[in-house]
Amino acid sequence: MKPILASLAAGVAAAAFLSGSALAADAAPAAAEAAPAADAPASDNGGGEIVVLGFGRGRQEQTVRQADIAMLTPGSTAFKAIEKLPGVQYQAADPFGAYEWAVRISLRGFNQNQLGFTLDDVPLGDMSYGNVNGLHVSRAIISENLGRTVVAQGAGALGTASTSNLGGTLQFYSDDPRHQFGVAASGTGGSDSTYRGFVRVDSGDMGAVRGYLSYAYYHTDKWRGDGPQYQHQANAKIVGDLGNVGQLSAFFNFSQRRETDYQDVSLDLINRVGWDKAYKIDNVSPDYALAKQIALAYQHGTAFPAPYTNPDDVYYDAGGLRNDYLAGATLDLKLAPGVALKLTPYYHRNKGQGSWITPYAVTPAGAPDQAGNPIANPAPLSFRTTEYAIRRGGVTGALTWESGINTLQIGGWYEHNKFNQARRYYGLADDAFNRDTLTFQKNPFFTQYEGHFLTDTYQYHVEDTVKLFDDRLVLSGGWKGVKVDNQANVLIGPLASGKIGARDWFQPQASIVYHATPTTEIFADYTENMRAFVSALTTGPFSTTQLGFNAIKSSLKPETSKTYEGGVRYHDGPFQASAVGYYIDFTNRLASFANGSGIAGNPAILNNVGSVHAWGAELSAYYKLTRAFSLFANYSYNSSKYQNDVLRSDGTVYAHTKDKTVVDAPKNMIKGELVYDDGTIFGRIGGDYMSKRYFSYENNLVAGGRLVADASIGYRFKGSGWMKDISIEASVTNLTDKKYISTVNTNNVQVNGSDFDNPNFMLGAPRQWFVTLKKGF
């Protein structure tokens, strides 16, 4: 590892030398200001505060600026920067939040796949692990290239390109290229053989055009078990000034991610071996003999090797592979005084594979290996994959007209998505493991299912904003309409083919902001949203048998929500605060109930199962104690309860969920962060407490409450020329080395009466340390 860190340090030094005195400092930071509009220019390189509490907006909203994102350990997911915000629940199994199977974000009890996500107005889909309509933000952009993140806990802007935002929205905006030539670089090393390098070259102004190219590489070994996780990323962005006419920008982002999986854990396993041993149990690779022994014990009904009691306690190995290409362009035109047009076409291409060495299917004699040669001595295991391919393209746009007290906007979004999915089995030899879980596989011996899917999305919105009484009163109102057509064509296997759709042409939104005093404003809003169906074999209405789909397709309804929200904000000099209350009526809830262990992949039981009512409050405060010290703290309360039992088709109760708390929805969350930065010495310490969470529908399986703290400290070297803007930083995650359950329901939600406690959650990463050397602009 030392030679690698030395090479990263050399790269930082080289970047410093290249930039030299030619790199001028950016303009002085602007004074504290209200959060920018959702469709404001992406660049955000200044600002007195690193968190802005949504002043001037008709909904609960916060903006996290680039300065705050930059204080995270390089390579951390963008979710890590917003975990401190009210109403936000963040979970991960690694210190960076880079391991996609386990990283989760939820807002006010709504899961990740019930939220909306965009990057520079380009839709990222519902950001679920086996994403069928987008990609995770950690693949969409290198974290250092994020300019700001806007979080709306209750409801996003009407024009947000999403059909999954029952709850809030997260809108990510990339940093704009600098006006001066410059080179930035960083090198990070630390626990579990972690090393990461980043470099970005900005062209500076070349006439009316400026741009940047950047590259990042990340590698780490798992903190439990064996195997690496690594990623290559490249980002490019160009901005062209069209003078009085407007601006044209474009980006191209590439990501290649390979992840060796962590083993999902069960409460039964922890109770058998205890917390200390559970923190060491994982997939058993490279012990191939033990994996075969466990498989044979299951297949022959003999005793399992201690401490294991079933084939789902541990597997041999598993992994995830994702290759992504994402491109987009934005044309901002000033058509006439007060009239502006914005268009954003985009294209996304993805190839993915989920790998699992399964004890549930043996390799038959003569099955081909990776090279196509027959396997003479097959293993009692096989290599199962879930394979993905996404080809989607679309365009978002809006026409805005400002006249007097009115601002009228009409916009739309169209996307055509071709998604292919297959589940295949590949042969393994008995004498030695002869395939690589982080390589795309060839020559299957069996295809369980394969399907082609088409999804067409049509959305429009109309909104008018009226400013009265010298802008003291701001009224906004409008609506959006959505139509999504889903089509499945299953080529192989018993799962469903057919067509289904979701449509709601009128989903209203209204808000009011009243500036009661120069420092105080009162706001309220009401929003309706719908979550459309998705097209896949592993989720949504097609993930069942043909008979099951035929029975539900005419009666299945898309999920909908109605959100009521109101509060007060206060901003006076170095102090800002907000208090917000909300009520949510979530109806037509869809649930897929497990049929065996989640990883086994049996068809789920999907149905509308009633509604959820949620109410809560969020209190936030940010105080700039001195020029160097700032404090941010908040408290969130959420009560989310199911309103119905889940019934079988014959009317009997399948799950007693009425009046039970929604799974993975803590009632109480308290966050706090102290930041110091005097220009030379900088650091932060933050804590995140959440109360207990349930991960069974009937609230009989509990993840206890926990408090997790992180800290960092750094030093900026004073100098000129190549020594300018060089810093070194040390960071520690999980400062107290807390052992806790992090992500829950990684496979499925438990129902009372299940025949065994499925492996269904992740363990939080132990204390880890990292050191970063940076050369900034």
mmCIF file of C-alpha atoms in Angstrom, residues 582-703:
data_model
loop_
_atom_site.group_PDB
_atom_site.id
_atom_site.type_symbol
_atom_site.label_atom_id
_atom_site.label_comp_id
_atom_site.label_asym_id
_atom_site.label_seq_id
_atom_site.Cartn_x
_atom_site.Cartn_y
_atom_site.Cartn_z
ATOM 1 C CA TYR A 582 -46.319 17.685 8.203
ATOM 2 C CA TYR A 583 -49.025 15.106 7.577
ATOM 3 C CA ILE A 584 -48.914 12.469 4.809
ATOM 4 C CA ASP A 585 -51.721 10.288 3.490
ATOM 5 C CA PHE A 586 -50.121 7.425 1.530
ATOM 6 C CA THR A 587 -52.660 5.197 -0.258
ATOM 7 C CA ASN A 588 -52.741 2.121 -2.501
ATOM 8 C CA ARG A 589 -49.552 0.887 -0.869
ATOM 9 C CA LEU A 590 -47.959 -1.946 -2.846
ATOM 10 C CA ALA A 591 -46.226 -4.800 -1.063
ATOM 11 C CA SER A 592 -44.338 -7.796 -2.422
ATOM 12 C CA PHE A 593 -44.398 -10.519 0.161
ATOM 13 C CA ALA A 594 -41.542 -12.998 0.194
ATOM 14 C CA ASN A 595 -41.827 -16.559 -0.956
ATOM 15 C CA GLY A 596 -38.691 -18.033 0.644
ATOM 16 C CA SER A 597 -35.361 -16.300 1.225
ATOM 17 C CA GLY A 598 -34.968 -13.102 -0.751
ATOM 18 C CA ILE A 599 -31.860 -14.187 -2.627
ATOM 19 C CA ALA A 600 -33.524 -17.419 -3.769
ATOM 20 C CA GLY A 601 -35.520 -15.327 -6.230
ATOM 21 C CA ASN A 602 -38.914 -17.006 -5.976
ATOM 22 C CA PRO A 603 -41.843 -15.034 -7.476
ATOM 23 C CA ALA A 604 -43.219 -12.572 -4.937
ATOM 24 C CA ILE A 605 -46.810 -11.912 -3.959
ATOM 25 C CA LEU A 606 -47.721 -8.352 -5.071
ATOM 26 C CA ASN A 607 -50.863 -6.481 -4.128
ATOM 27 C CA ASN A 608 -52.322 -3.195 -2.948
ATOM 28 C CA VAL A 609 -52.467 -3.544 0.811
ATOM 29 C CA GLY A 610 -54.032 -0.360 2.153
ATOM 30 C CA SER A 611 -52.653 2.948 3.315
ATOM 31 C CA VAL A 612 -50.184 4.622 5.653
ATOM 32 C CA HIS A 613 -50.727 7.781 7.672
ATOM 33 C CA ALA A 614 -47.668 9.698 8.806
ATOM 34 C CA TRP A 615 -47.186 12.897 10.746
ATOM 35 C CA GLY A 616 -44.180 14.531 12.256
ATOM 36 C CA ALA A 617 -42.085 17.592 12.975
ATOM 37 C CA GLU A 618 -38.564 18.807 12.194
ATOM 38 C CA LEU A 619 -36.592 21.455 14.093
ATOM 39 C CA SER A 620 -33.311 22.786 12.700
ATOM 40 C CA ALA A 621 -30.783 25.437 13.708
ATOM 41 C CA TYR A 622 -27.545 26.676 12.164
ATOM 42 C CA TYR A 623 -25.343 29.145 14.034
ATOM 43 C CA LYS A 624 -22.114 30.716 12.862
ATOM 44 C CA LEU A 625 -20.542 31.024 16.335
ATOM 45 C CA THR A 626 -17.453 32.852 15.074
ATOM 46 C CA ARG A 627 -15.856 33.401 11.695
ATOM 47 C CA ALA A 628 -14.285 29.936 12.090
ATOM 48 C CA PHE A 629 -16.818 27.985 14.190
ATOM 49 C CA SER A 630 -20.286 26.872 13.083
ATOM 50 C CA LEU A 631 -22.868 24.589 14.669
ATOM 51 C CA PHE A 632 -25.689 22.742 12.932
ATOM 52 C CA ALA A 633 -28.239 20.641 14.827
ATOM 53 C CA ASN A 634 -31.718 19.258 14.259
ATOM 54 C CA TYR A 635 -34.375 16.979 15.713
ATOM 55 C CA SER A 636 -36.931 14.962 13.721
ATOM 56 C CA TYR A 637 -40.037 13.154 14.916
ATOM 57 C CA ASN A 638 -41.982 10.800 12.649
ATOM 58 C CA SER A 639 -44.977 8.597 13.369
ATOM 59 C CA SER A 640 -45.826 6.374 10.385
ATOM 60 C CA LYS A 641 -48.426 3.643 10.841
ATOM 61 C CA TYR A 642 -50.132 1.098 8.602
ATOM 62 C CA GLN A 643 -53.898 1.612 8.462
ATOM 63 C CA ASN A 644 -54.870 -1.908 7.346
ATOM 64 C CA ASP A 645 -54.107 -5.580 7.848
ATOM 65 C CA VAL A 646 -52.834 -7.429 4.788
ATOM 66 C CA LEU A 647 -55.424 -9.914 3.579
ATOM 67 C CA ARG A 648 -55.248 -12.996 1.386
ATOM 68 C CA SER A 649 -57.602 -13.398 -1.541
ATOM 69 C CA ASP A 650 -59.916 -15.500 0.643
ATOM 70 C CA GLY A 651 -60.199 -12.700 3.224
ATOM 71 C CA THR A 652 -58.007 -14.253 5.901
ATOM 72 C CA VAL A 653 -55.208 -12.197 7.459
ATOM 73 C CA TYR A 654 -51.762 -12.664 5.945
ATOM 74 C CA ALA A 655 -50.041 -10.053 8.120
ATOM 75 C CA HIS A 656 -51.403 -8.167 11.150
ATOM 76 C CA THR A 657 -50.147 -4.728 10.137
ATOM 77 C CA LYS A 658 -52.990 -2.432 11.213
ATOM 78 C CA ASP A 659 -51.683 0.263 13.607
ATOM 79 C CA LYS A 660 -48.159 -1.133 13.361
ATOM 80 C CA THR A 661 -45.220 1.189 12.770
ATOM 81 C CA VAL A 662 -43.884 1.277 9.218
ATOM 82 C CA VAL A 663 -40.719 -0.769 8.785
ATOM 83 C CA ASP A 664 -37.400 1.068 8.837
ATOM 84 C CA ALA A 665 -38.981 4.311 10.092
ATOM 85 C CA PRO A 666 -37.394 5.538 13.353
ATOM 86 C CA LYS A 667 -39.601 7.794 15.446
ATOM 87 C CA ASN A 668 -36.784 10.006 16.688
ATOM 88 C CA MET A 669 -33.604 11.287 15.042
ATOM 89 C CA ILE A 670 -31.137 13.808 16.469
ATOM 90 C CA LYS A 671 -28.187 15.109 14.463
ATOM 91 C CA GLY A 672 -25.456 17.555 15.391
ATOM 92 C CA GLU A 673 -22.275 18.849 13.811
ATOM 93 C CA LEU A 674 -19.548 21.262 14.900
ATOM 94 C CA VAL A 675 -17.297 22.630 12.149
ATOM 95 C CA TYR A 676 -14.108 24.692 12.523
ATOM 96 C CA ASP A 677 -12.229 26.339 9.657
ATOM 97 C CA ASP A 678 -9.941 29.338 10.140
ATOM 98 C CA GLY A 679 -8.387 29.019 6.701
ATOM 99 C CA THR A 680 -5.391 27.073 7.997
ATOM 100 C CA ILE A 681 -6.723 24.506 10.470
ATOM 101 C CA PHE A 682 -10.051 22.864 9.748
ATOM 102 C CA GLY A 683 -12.068 20.012 11.215
ATOM 103 C CA ARG A 684 -15.470 18.704 12.106
ATOM 104 C CA ILE A 685 -17.165 16.320 14.486
ATOM 105 C CA GLY A 686 -20.701 15.089 13.966
ATOM 106 C CA GLY A 687 -23.111 12.678 15.602
ATOM 107 C CA ASP A 688 -26.211 10.924 14.258
ATOM 108 C CA TYR A 689 -28.707 9.306 16.655
ATOM 109 C CA MET A 690 -31.783 7.387 15.635
ATOM 110 C CA SER A 691 -34.205 5.406 17.751
ATOM 111 C CA LYS A 692 -35.175 1.782 17.166
ATOM 112 C CA ARG A 693 -36.474 0.584 13.798
ATOM 113 C CA TYR A 694 -38.661 -2.409 12.980
ATOM 114 C CA PHE A 695 -37.825 -4.690 10.089
ATOM 115 C CA SER A 696 -40.877 -6.924 10.222
ATOM 116 C CA TYR A 697 -44.376 -5.850 9.271
ATOM 117 C CA GLU A 698 -45.743 -6.972 12.628
ATOM 118 C CA ASN A 699 -43.001 -5.169 14.584
ATOM 119 C CA ASN A 700 -41.546 -8.288 16.199
ATOM 120 C CA LEU A 701 -38.036 -7.872 14.734
ATOM 121 C CA VAL A 702 -36.195 -4.792 15.964
ATOM 122 C CA ALA A 703 -32.974 -2.974 15.128
#
